[in-house]
Amino acid sequence: MSEVITIANQKGGVGKTTTAVNLAASLAVAEKKVLLIDIDPQANATTGIGFSRKDYEFNIYHVLTGSKKLSDIVLKTQIPTLFLAPSNIGLVGIEREFDDRSKDFKLVLKNKLEEIRHEYDYIIIDSPPALGSLTINALSASDSVIIPVQCEFYALEGLAMMLNTIKLVKSETNPKLNIRGFLPTMFSSQNNLAKDTVSNLKQHFKQKLFMCKDTVDELVVIPRNVKLAESPSFGKPVILYDIKSPGSVAYQHLAYAIME
Ligand SMILES: Nc1ncnc2c1ncn2[C@@H]1O[C@H](COP(=O)(O)OP(=O)(O)O)[C@@H](O)[C@H]1O
Ligand SMILES: [Mg+2]
């Protein structure tokens, strides 16, 4: 059985795309068959694993508007078991088209996924920094959601809104949606605010944090690591750029926690 996981947080710059790309790649390197779906008009996941506009004709826009099937747009990547459904800036318009429409419009992606989800072990969806209809589509199509939380002062402030959206999706379109976990990102040990964020998360969501494999109480925390920031400019997930870097190791721990 495949698992569909959306990476979501309405704040921008918290590590959603970095998490989507590197979790997908780490699962794929562990020999799982993985489809990464980029549903953000900014298409950072698409470029981050090495595709530019001229490399593909069709993208998730054509799937959501009904002219293509997901299988028509899927691209092969540098990792044999990792596949990508690319995005494109053209998606911006869809958000307006879809907003205020009927419930059916929240289920477009879910319906499109039905045709192919059995072909993959994991489907990871990278969502835009907003709680509009694209993110609602992603959450409605998912078994679970991972919420990256940047280790900074205001980190927990936006979470109430995120949790409300999840509640809404559960009541309207997807009662089985499960919070897989909160993922502290961009942690740096010299920063006391970062430590506070992690202890706040422990206090409020202890059961919803990821544990490192074969440890008793070591949490999966993504460090602030320059290799994670550099690798997209080489069109590579960090596991292909510097497999032993702390950022890469942390995302491998996340992948193991997901596979448990
Ligand atoms: N753990 C990290 N260490 C260093 N830089 C990071 C880390 N996570 C993300 N970044 C960088 O921070 C920026 C925002 O991250 P991104 O994943 O694009 O966030 P989002 O998708 O939530 O907007 C990007 O430039 C990315 O390379
Ligand atoms: Mg992003």
mmCIF file of N, CA, C and O in Angstrom, residues 85-178:
data_model
loop_
_atom_site.group_PDB
_atom_site.id
_atom_site.type_symbol
_atom_site.label_atom_id
_atom_site.label_comp_id
_atom_site.label_asym_id
_atom_site.label_seq_id
_atom_site.Cartn_x
_atom_site.Cartn_y
_atom_site.Cartn_z
ATOM 1 N N ALA A 85 6.492 14.717 -10.706
ATOM 2 C CA ALA A 85 5.421 15.395 -11.437
ATOM 3 C C ALA A 85 5.700 16.891 -11.297
ATOM 4 O O ALA A 85 5.523 17.457 -10.219
ATOM 5 N N PRO A 86 6.192 17.537 -12.369
ATOM 6 C CA PRO A 86 6.690 18.905 -12.252
ATOM 7 C C PRO A 86 5.594 19.959 -12.165
ATOM 8 O O PRO A 86 4.449 19.697 -12.524
ATOM 9 N N SER A 87 5.991 21.128 -11.705
ATOM 10 C CA SER A 87 5.094 22.264 -11.628
ATOM 11 C C SER A 87 5.587 23.359 -12.563
ATOM 12 O O SER A 87 6.585 23.200 -13.275
ATOM 13 N N ASN A 88 4.877 24.463 -12.551
ATOM 14 C CA ASN A 88 5.203 25.575 -13.442
ATOM 15 C C ASN A 88 4.446 26.792 -12.948
ATOM 16 O O ASN A 88 3.381 26.680 -12.351
ATOM 17 N N ILE A 89 4.985 27.952 -13.220
ATOM 18 C CA ILE A 89 4.386 29.200 -12.760
ATOM 19 C C ILE A 89 2.931 29.373 -13.241
ATOM 20 O O ILE A 89 2.123 30.047 -12.603
ATOM 21 N N GLY A 90 2.593 28.704 -14.326
ATOM 22 C CA GLY A 90 1.223 28.754 -14.846
ATOM 23 C C GLY A 90 0.168 28.340 -13.839
ATOM 24 O O GLY A 90 -1.020 28.642 -13.981
ATOM 25 N N LEU A 91 0.596 27.633 -12.810
ATOM 26 C CA LEU A 91 -0.321 27.174 -11.766
ATOM 27 C C LEU A 91 -0.952 28.328 -10.983
ATOM 28 O O LEU A 91 -1.998 28.159 -10.349
ATOM 29 N N VAL A 92 -0.321 29.487 -11.008
ATOM 30 C CA VAL A 92 -0.824 30.624 -10.239
ATOM 31 C C VAL A 92 -2.305 30.879 -10.523
ATOM 32 O O VAL A 92 -3.106 31.080 -9.618
ATOM 33 N N GLY A 93 -2.656 30.823 -11.796
ATOM 34 C CA GLY A 93 -4.032 31.106 -12.195
ATOM 35 C C GLY A 93 -5.048 30.147 -11.613
ATOM 36 O O GLY A 93 -6.186 30.515 -11.323
ATOM 37 N N ILE A 94 -4.630 28.914 -11.443
ATOM 38 C CA ILE A 94 -5.550 27.874 -10.979
ATOM 39 C C ILE A 94 -6.082 28.169 -9.592
ATOM 40 O O ILE A 94 -7.231 27.893 -9.274
ATOM 41 N N GLU A 95 -5.209 28.731 -8.767
ATOM 42 C CA GLU A 95 -5.611 29.019 -7.393
ATOM 43 C C GLU A 95 -6.874 29.883 -7.428
ATOM 44 O O GLU A 95 -7.833 29.618 -6.727
ATOM 45 N N ARG A 96 -6.889 30.861 -8.311
ATOM 46 C CA ARG A 96 -8.075 31.715 -8.425
ATOM 47 C C ARG A 96 -9.255 30.969 -9.031
ATOM 48 O O ARG A 96 -10.374 31.093 -8.575
ATOM 49 N N GLU A 97 -8.965 30.166 -10.049
ATOM 50 C CA GLU A 97 -10.049 29.391 -10.669
ATOM 51 C C GLU A 97 -10.713 28.449 -9.674
ATOM 52 O O GLU A 97 -11.921 28.265 -9.685
ATOM 53 N N PHE A 98 -9.896 27.845 -8.819
ATOM 54 C CA PHE A 98 -10.413 26.817 -7.915
ATOM 55 C C PHE A 98 -11.069 27.389 -6.666
ATOM 56 O O PHE A 98 -11.978 26.782 -6.117
ATOM 57 N N ASP A 99 -10.585 28.504 -6.191
ATOM 58 C CA ASP A 99 -11.118 29.062 -4.949
ATOM 59 C C ASP A 99 -12.604 29.285 -5.120
ATOM 60 O O ASP A 99 -13.091 29.619 -6.206
ATOM 61 N N ASP A 100 -13.343 29.096 -4.065
ATOM 62 C CA ASP A 100 -14.788 29.315 -4.057
ATOM 63 C C ASP A 100 -15.588 28.324 -4.903
ATOM 64 O O ASP A 100 -16.770 28.503 -5.103
ATOM 65 N N ARG A 101 -14.921 27.302 -5.416
ATOM 66 C CA ARG A 101 -15.692 26.343 -6.180
ATOM 67 C C ARG A 101 -16.230 25.256 -5.262
ATOM 68 O O ARG A 101 -15.999 25.248 -4.070
ATOM 69 N N SER A 102 -16.916 24.331 -5.873
ATOM 70 C CA SER A 102 -17.571 23.282 -5.092
ATOM 71 C C SER A 102 -16.565 22.312 -4.491
ATOM 72 O O SER A 102 -15.378 22.351 -4.784
ATOM 73 N N LYS A 103 -17.077 21.430 -3.667
ATOM 74 C CA LYS A 103 -16.270 20.422 -3.015
ATOM 75 C C LYS A 103 -15.499 19.568 -4.027
ATOM 76 O O LYS A 103 -14.384 19.147 -3.768
ATOM 77 N N ASP A 104 -16.098 19.345 -5.184
ATOM 78 C CA ASP A 104 -15.432 18.531 -6.202
ATOM 79 C C ASP A 104 -14.056 19.081 -6.559
ATOM 80 O O ASP A 104 -13.137 18.342 -6.861
ATOM 81 N N PHE A 105 -13.936 20.388 -6.530
ATOM 82 C CA PHE A 105 -12.673 20.989 -6.892
ATOM 83 C C PHE A 105 -11.580 20.731 -5.873
ATOM 84 O O PHE A 105 -10.406 20.822 -6.181
ATOM 85 N N LYS A 106 -11.982 20.416 -4.652
ATOM 86 C CA LYS A 106 -10.981 20.087 -3.635
ATOM 87 C C LYS A 106 -10.448 18.670 -3.837
ATOM 88 O O LYS A 106 -9.459 18.285 -3.245
ATOM 89 N N LEU A 107 -11.142 17.904 -4.652
ATOM 90 C CA LEU A 107 -10.795 16.488 -4.806
ATOM 91 C C LEU A 107 -10.176 16.154 -6.160
ATOM 92 O O LEU A 107 -9.990 14.982 -6.493
ATOM 93 N N VAL A 108 -9.840 17.172 -6.921
ATOM 94 C CA VAL A 108 -9.281 16.922 -8.253
ATOM 95 C C VAL A 108 -7.999 16.094 -8.157
ATOM 96 O O VAL A 108 -7.851 15.060 -8.811
ATOM 97 N N LEU A 109 -7.054 16.532 -7.324
ATOM 98 C CA LEU A 109 -5.778 15.817 -7.226
ATOM 99 C C LEU A 109 -5.997 14.397 -6.696
ATOM 100 O O LEU A 109 -5.398 13.444 -7.192
ATOM 101 N N LYS A 110 -6.856 14.273 -5.695
ATOM 102 C CA LYS A 110 -7.135 12.944 -5.127
ATOM 103 C C LYS A 110 -7.629 11.990 -6.221
ATOM 104 O O LYS A 110 -7.147 10.864 -6.343
ATOM 105 N N ASN A 111 -8.560 12.466 -7.031
ATOM 106 C CA ASN A 111 -9.097 11.623 -8.105
ATOM 107 C C ASN A 111 -8.025 11.260 -9.129
ATOM 108 O O ASN A 111 -7.957 10.127 -9.600
ATOM 109 N N LYS A 112 -7.171 12.226 -9.441
ATOM 110 C CA LYS A 112 -6.092 11.964 -10.394
ATOM 111 C C LYS A 112 -5.087 10.954 -9.838
ATOM 112 O O LYS A 112 -4.501 10.157 -10.563
ATOM 113 N N LEU A 113 -4.896 11.019 -8.528
ATOM 114 C CA LEU A 113 -3.932 10.116 -7.888
ATOM 115 C C LEU A 113 -4.419 8.672 -7.865
ATOM 116 O O LEU A 113 -3.610 7.738 -7.903
ATOM 117 N N GLU A 114 -5.734 8.501 -7.784
ATOM 118 C CA GLU A 114 -6.289 7.143 -7.697
ATOM 119 C C GLU A 114 -5.729 6.235 -8.791
ATOM 120 O O GLU A 114 -5.434 5.075 -8.562
ATOM 121 N N GLU A 115 -5.570 6.800 -10.004
ATOM 122 C CA GLU A 115 -5.137 5.997 -11.150
ATOM 123 C C GLU A 115 -3.723 5.443 -11.001
ATOM 124 O O GLU A 115 -3.393 4.433 -11.595
ATOM 125 N N ILE A 116 -2.873 6.138 -10.250
ATOM 126 C CA ILE A 116 -1.467 5.711 -10.235
ATOM 127 C C ILE A 116 -0.891 5.431 -8.853
ATOM 128 O O ILE A 116 0.223 4.946 -8.750
ATOM 129 N N ARG A 117 -1.653 5.716 -7.797
ATOM 130 C CA ARG A 117 -1.007 5.645 -6.485
ATOM 131 C C ARG A 117 -0.489 4.248 -6.155
ATOM 132 O O ARG A 117 0.532 4.098 -5.482
ATOM 133 N N HIS A 118 -1.149 3.220 -6.658
ATOM 134 C CA HIS A 118 -0.719 1.850 -6.364
ATOM 135 C C HIS A 118 0.642 1.521 -6.968
ATOM 136 O O HIS A 118 1.264 0.533 -6.611
ATOM 137 N N GLU A 119 1.115 2.351 -7.880
ATOM 138 C CA GLU A 119 2.411 2.072 -8.525
ATOM 139 C C GLU A 119 3.598 2.527 -7.675
ATOM 140 O O GLU A 119 4.746 2.230 -8.001
ATOM 141 N N TYR A 120 3.328 3.283 -6.621
ATOM 142 C CA TYR A 120 4.422 3.854 -5.816
ATOM 143 C C TYR A 120 4.323 3.410 -4.364
ATOM 144 O O TYR A 120 3.242 3.149 -3.846
ATOM 145 N N ASP A 121 5.484 3.384 -3.700
ATOM 146 C CA ASP A 121 5.487 3.138 -2.250
ATOM 147 C C ASP A 121 5.134 4.421 -1.505
ATOM 148 O O ASP A 121 4.391 4.396 -0.536
ATOM 149 N N TYR A 122 5.702 5.530 -1.967
ATOM 150 C CA TYR A 122 5.440 6.818 -1.317
ATOM 151 C C TYR A 122 5.203 7.892 -2.376
ATOM 152 O O TYR A 122 5.883 7.929 -3.400
ATOM 153 N N ILE A 123 4.234 8.746 -2.081
ATOM 154 C CA ILE A 123 3.997 9.914 -2.920
ATOM 155 C C ILE A 123 4.122 11.127 -2.010
ATOM 156 O O ILE A 123 3.426 11.241 -0.995
ATOM 157 N N ILE A 124 5.082 11.992 -2.327
ATOM 158 C CA ILE A 124 5.373 13.159 -1.490
ATOM 159 C C ILE A 124 4.937 14.411 -2.249
ATOM 160 O O ILE A 124 5.335 14.607 -3.403
ATOM 161 N N ILE A 125 4.113 15.235 -1.607
ATOM 162 C CA ILE A 125 3.604 16.431 -2.278
ATOM 163 C C ILE A 125 4.181 17.692 -1.629
ATOM 164 O O ILE A 125 4.051 17.890 -0.418
ATOM 165 N N ASP A 126 4.829 18.517 -2.452
ATOM 166 C CA ASP A 126 5.350 19.811 -1.968
ATOM 167 C C ASP A 126 4.300 20.881 -2.239
ATOM 168 O O ASP A 126 3.896 21.082 -3.381
ATOM 169 N N SER A 127 3.870 21.575 -1.194
ATOM 170 C CA SER A 127 2.751 22.523 -1.346
ATOM 171 C C SER A 127 3.219 23.970 -1.240
ATOM 172 O O SER A 127 4.292 24.262 -0.718
ATOM 173 N N PRO A 128 2.409 24.899 -1.746
ATOM 174 C CA PRO A 128 2.794 26.319 -1.710
ATOM 175 C C PRO A 128 2.618 26.927 -0.318
ATOM 176 O O PRO A 128 1.927 26.360 0.524
ATOM 177 N N PRO A 129 3.234 28.095 -0.088
ATOM 178 C CA PRO A 129 3.137 28.751 1.222
ATOM 179 C C PRO A 129 1.821 29.511 1.373
ATOM 180 O O PRO A 129 1.807 30.719 1.528
ATOM 181 N N ALA A 130 0.722 28.798 1.341
ATOM 182 C CA ALA A 130 -0.599 29.403 1.488
ATOM 183 C C ALA A 130 -1.562 28.279 1.808
ATOM 184 O O ALA A 130 -1.240 27.108 1.590
ATOM 185 N N LEU A 131 -2.708 28.626 2.335
ATOM 186 C CA LEU A 131 -3.696 27.591 2.627
ATOM 187 C C LEU A 131 -4.859 27.680 1.642
ATOM 188 O O LEU A 131 -6.013 27.472 1.984
ATOM 189 N N GLY A 132 -4.547 27.982 0.393
ATOM 190 C CA GLY A 132 -5.561 28.081 -0.659
ATOM 191 C C GLY A 132 -5.894 26.730 -1.248
ATOM 192 O O GLY A 132 -5.552 25.679 -0.691
ATOM 193 N N SER A 133 -6.532 26.761 -2.409
ATOM 194 C CA SER A 133 -7.079 25.519 -2.947
ATOM 195 C C SER A 133 -6.016 24.509 -3.382
ATOM 196 O O SER A 133 -6.281 23.306 -3.413
ATOM 197 N N LEU A 134 -4.804 24.945 -3.699
ATOM 198 C CA LEU A 134 -3.767 23.974 -4.045
ATOM 199 C C LEU A 134 -3.386 23.141 -2.828
ATOM 200 O O LEU A 134 -3.300 21.912 -2.883
ATOM 201 N N THR A 135 -3.165 23.819 -1.699
ATOM 202 C CA THR A 135 -2.831 23.090 -0.472
ATOM 203 C C THR A 135 -4.016 22.228 -0.019
ATOM 204 O O THR A 135 -3.827 21.085 0.430
ATOM 205 N N ILE A 136 -5.226 22.745 -0.168
ATOM 206 C CA ILE A 136 -6.413 21.959 0.198
ATOM 207 C C ILE A 136 -6.506 20.699 -0.680
ATOM 208 O O ILE A 136 -6.808 19.608 -0.199
ATOM 209 N N ASN A 137 -6.214 20.849 -1.970
ATOM 210 C CA ASN A 137 -6.180 19.691 -2.856
ATOM 211 C C ASN A 137 -5.152 18.665 -2.380
ATOM 212 O O ASN A 137 -5.419 17.467 -2.364
ATOM 213 N N ALA A 138 -3.963 19.161 -2.019
ATOM 214 C CA ALA A 138 -2.901 18.262 -1.558
ATOM 215 C C ALA A 138 -3.321 17.532 -0.281
ATOM 216 O O ALA A 138 -3.186 16.307 -0.173
ATOM 217 N N LEU A 139 -3.857 18.273 0.672
ATOM 218 C CA LEU A 139 -4.248 17.654 1.950
ATOM 219 C C LEU A 139 -5.417 16.690 1.753
ATOM 220 O O LEU A 139 -5.496 15.646 2.408
ATOM 221 N N SER A 140 -6.313 17.038 0.839
ATOM 222 C CA SER A 140 -7.466 16.175 0.591
ATOM 223 C C SER A 140 -7.049 14.869 -0.075
ATOM 224 O O SER A 140 -7.731 13.852 0.046
ATOM 225 N N ALA A 141 -5.916 14.896 -0.775
ATOM 226 C CA ALA A 141 -5.439 13.713 -1.487
ATOM 227 C C ALA A 141 -4.502 12.851 -0.640
ATOM 228 O O ALA A 141 -4.053 11.805 -1.082
ATOM 229 N N SER A 142 -4.195 13.296 0.580
ATOM 230 C CA SER A 142 -3.114 12.672 1.349
ATOM 231 C C SER A 142 -3.599 11.770 2.486
ATOM 232 O O SER A 142 -4.673 11.966 3.035
ATOM 233 N N ASP A 143 -2.754 10.797 2.803
ATOM 234 C CA ASP A 143 -2.979 10.015 4.018
ATOM 235 C C ASP A 143 -2.485 10.778 5.226
ATOM 236 O O ASP A 143 -3.023 10.660 6.311
ATOM 237 N N SER A 144 -1.418 11.552 5.018
ATOM 238 C CA SER A 144 -0.835 12.229 6.165
ATOM 239 C C SER A 144 -0.118 13.504 5.761
ATOM 240 O O SER A 144 0.076 13.772 4.576
ATOM 241 N N VAL A 145 0.244 14.280 6.770
ATOM 242 C CA VAL A 145 0.917 15.549 6.525
ATOM 243 C C VAL A 145 2.113 15.685 7.473
ATOM 244 O O VAL A 145 2.036 15.288 8.642
ATOM 245 N N ILE A 146 3.208 16.200 6.919
ATOM 246 C CA ILE A 146 4.370 16.561 7.745
ATOM 247 C C ILE A 146 4.456 18.089 7.745
ATOM 248 O O ILE A 146 4.375 18.718 6.689
ATOM 249 N N ILE A 147 4.598 18.658 8.930
ATOM 250 C CA ILE A 147 4.644 20.114 9.058
ATOM 251 C C ILE A 147 6.057 20.537 9.481
ATOM 252 O O ILE A 147 6.449 20.348 10.636
ATOM 253 N N PRO A 148 6.838 21.089 8.542
ATOM 254 C CA PRO A 148 8.155 21.593 8.925
ATOM 255 C C PRO A 148 7.997 22.870 9.759
ATOM 256 O O PRO A 148 7.174 23.723 9.427
ATOM 257 N N VAL A 149 8.761 22.939 10.810
ATOM 258 C CA VAL A 149 8.688 24.104 11.704
ATOM 259 C C VAL A 149 10.091 24.699 11.820
ATOM 260 O O VAL A 149 11.006 24.041 12.330
ATOM 261 N N GLN A 150 10.249 25.891 11.308
ATOM 262 C CA GLN A 150 11.570 26.518 11.367
ATOM 263 C C GLN A 150 11.894 26.904 12.800
ATOM 264 O O GLN A 150 11.049 27.468 13.508
ATOM 265 N N CYS A 151 13.119 26.591 13.226
ATOM 266 C CA CYS A 151 13.518 26.872 14.607
ATOM 267 C C CYS A 151 13.830 28.348 14.772
ATOM 268 O O CYS A 151 14.985 28.784 14.670
ATOM 269 N N GLU A 152 12.806 29.137 15.023
ATOM 270 C CA GLU A 152 12.971 30.581 15.216
ATOM 271 C C GLU A 152 11.884 31.063 16.169
ATOM 272 O O GLU A 152 10.964 30.317 16.512
ATOM 273 N N PHE A 153 11.949 32.341 16.508
ATOM 274 C CA PHE A 153 11.097 32.851 17.575
ATOM 275 C C PHE A 153 9.607 32.703 17.305
ATOM 276 O O PHE A 153 8.845 32.281 18.160
ATOM 277 N N TYR A 154 9.154 33.029 16.097
ATOM 278 C CA TYR A 154 7.719 33.004 15.815
ATOM 279 C C TYR A 154 7.219 31.652 15.296
ATOM 280 O O TYR A 154 6.106 31.553 14.818
ATOM 281 N N ALA A 155 8.074 30.653 15.419
ATOM 282 C CA ALA A 155 7.796 29.378 14.752
ATOM 283 C C ALA A 155 6.409 28.813 15.037
ATOM 284 O O ALA A 155 5.697 28.393 14.140
ATOM 285 N N LEU A 156 6.034 28.804 16.311
ATOM 286 C CA LEU A 156 4.803 28.114 16.673
ATOM 287 C C LEU A 156 3.554 28.965 16.449
ATOM 288 O O LEU A 156 2.436 28.463 16.499
ATOM 289 N N GLU A 157 3.790 30.231 16.162
ATOM 290 C CA GLU A 157 2.663 31.145 16.060
ATOM 291 C C GLU A 157 1.665 30.798 14.948
ATOM 292 O O GLU A 157 0.464 30.871 15.141
ATOM 293 N N GLY A 158 2.198 30.439 13.800
ATOM 294 C CA GLY A 158 1.306 30.139 12.682
ATOM 295 C C GLY A 158 0.687 28.748 12.741
ATOM 296 O O GLY A 158 -0.153 28.405 11.919
ATOM 297 N N LEU A 159 1.121 27.941 13.703
ATOM 298 C CA LEU A 159 0.690 26.542 13.687
ATOM 299 C C LEU A 159 -0.805 26.370 13.930
ATOM 300 O O LEU A 159 -1.427 25.456 13.387
ATOM 301 N N ALA A 160 -1.396 27.274 14.711
ATOM 302 C CA ALA A 160 -2.830 27.158 14.998
ATOM 303 C C ALA A 160 -3.633 27.209 13.694
ATOM 304 O O ALA A 160 -4.569 26.427 13.498
ATOM 305 N N MET A 161 -3.214 28.108 12.804
ATOM 306 C CA MET A 161 -3.909 28.242 11.530
ATOM 307 C C MET A 161 -3.768 26.967 10.698
ATOM 308 O O MET A 161 -4.718 26.497 10.079
ATOM 309 N N MET A 162 -2.570 26.433 10.708
ATOM 310 C CA MET A 162 -2.305 25.186 9.980
ATOM 311 C C MET A 162 -3.183 24.054 10.536
ATOM 312 O O MET A 162 -3.816 23.300 9.794
ATOM 313 N N LEU A 163 -3.236 23.972 11.865
ATOM 314 C CA LEU A 163 -4.015 22.899 12.496
ATOM 315 C C LEU A 163 -5.509 23.066 12.220
ATOM 316 O O LEU A 163 -6.229 22.081 12.027
ATOM 317 N N ASN A 164 -5.971 24.308 12.162
ATOM 318 C CA ASN A 164 -7.369 24.569 11.810
ATOM 319 C C ASN A 164 -7.697 24.099 10.409
ATOM 320 O O ASN A 164 -8.761 23.522 10.167
ATOM 321 N N THR A 165 -6.764 24.371 9.495
ATOM 322 C CA THR A 165 -6.977 23.939 8.108
ATOM 323 C C THR A 165 -7.063 22.415 8.034
ATOM 324 O O THR A 165 -7.903 21.860 7.329
ATOM 325 N N ILE A 166 -6.203 21.754 8.784
ATOM 326 C CA ILE A 166 -6.227 20.291 8.793
ATOM 327 C C ILE A 166 -7.575 19.793 9.331
ATOM 328 O O ILE A 166 -8.188 18.872 8.781
ATOM 329 N N LYS A 167 -8.048 20.452 10.383
ATOM 330 C CA LYS A 167 -9.353 20.090 10.946
ATOM 331 C C LYS A 167 -10.465 20.253 9.908
ATOM 332 O O LYS A 167 -11.343 19.396 9.759
ATOM 333 N N LEU A 168 -10.399 21.362 9.197
ATOM 334 C CA LEU A 168 -11.396 21.657 8.165
ATOM 335 C C LEU A 168 -11.381 20.595 7.059
ATOM 336 O O LEU A 168 -12.424 20.084 6.650
ATOM 337 N N VAL A 169 -10.178 20.259 6.606
ATOM 338 C CA VAL A 169 -10.053 19.240 5.561
ATOM 339 C C VAL A 169 -10.607 17.912 6.065
ATOM 340 O O VAL A 169 -11.317 17.197 5.346
ATOM 341 N N LYS A 170 -10.311 17.596 7.337
ATOM 342 C CA LYS A 170 -10.820 16.332 7.900
ATOM 343 C C LYS A 170 -12.337 16.318 7.903
ATOM 344 O O LYS A 170 -12.969 15.304 7.628
ATOM 345 N N SER A 171 -12.937 17.454 8.223
ATOM 346 C CA SER A 171 -14.397 17.455 8.305
ATOM 347 C C SER A 171 -15.050 17.528 6.924
ATOM 348 O O SER A 171 -16.134 17.013 6.717
ATOM 349 N N GLU A 172 -14.368 18.120 5.959
ATOM 350 C CA GLU A 172 -15.013 18.295 4.652
ATOM 351 C C GLU A 172 -14.699 17.224 3.621
ATOM 352 O O GLU A 172 -15.586 16.748 2.923
ATOM 353 N N THR A 173 -13.414 16.898 3.480
ATOM 354 C CA THR A 173 -13.049 16.039 2.347
ATOM 355 C C THR A 173 -12.245 14.791 2.698
ATOM 356 O O THR A 173 -12.184 13.859 1.912
ATOM 357 N N ASN A 174 -11.594 14.787 3.852
ATOM 358 C CA ASN A 174 -10.625 13.710 4.095
ATOM 359 C C ASN A 174 -10.533 13.345 5.579
ATOM 360 O O ASN A 174 -9.554 13.672 6.247
ATOM 361 N N PRO A 175 -11.557 12.640 6.110
ATOM 362 C CA PRO A 175 -11.608 12.336 7.540
ATOM 363 C C PRO A 175 -10.388 11.571 8.054
ATOM 364 O O PRO A 175 -10.057 11.654 9.227
ATOM 365 N N LYS A 176 -9.679 10.858 7.141
ATOM 366 C CA LYS A 176 -8.579 10.008 7.605
ATOM 367 C C LYS A 176 -7.220 10.719 7.630
ATOM 368 O O LYS A 176 -6.204 10.122 7.992
ATOM 369 N N LEU A 177 -7.195 11.986 7.253
ATOM 370 C CA LEU A 177 -5.922 12.713 7.226
ATOM 371 C C LEU A 177 -5.262 12.694 8.612
ATOM 372 O O LEU A 177 -5.868 13.053 9.611
ATOM 373 N N ASN A 178 -4.006 12.268 8.613
ATOM 374 C CA ASN A 178 -3.287 12.074 9.871
ATOM 375 C C ASN A 178 -2.065 13.001 9.909
ATOM 376 O O ASN A 178 -1.370 13.149 8.920
#
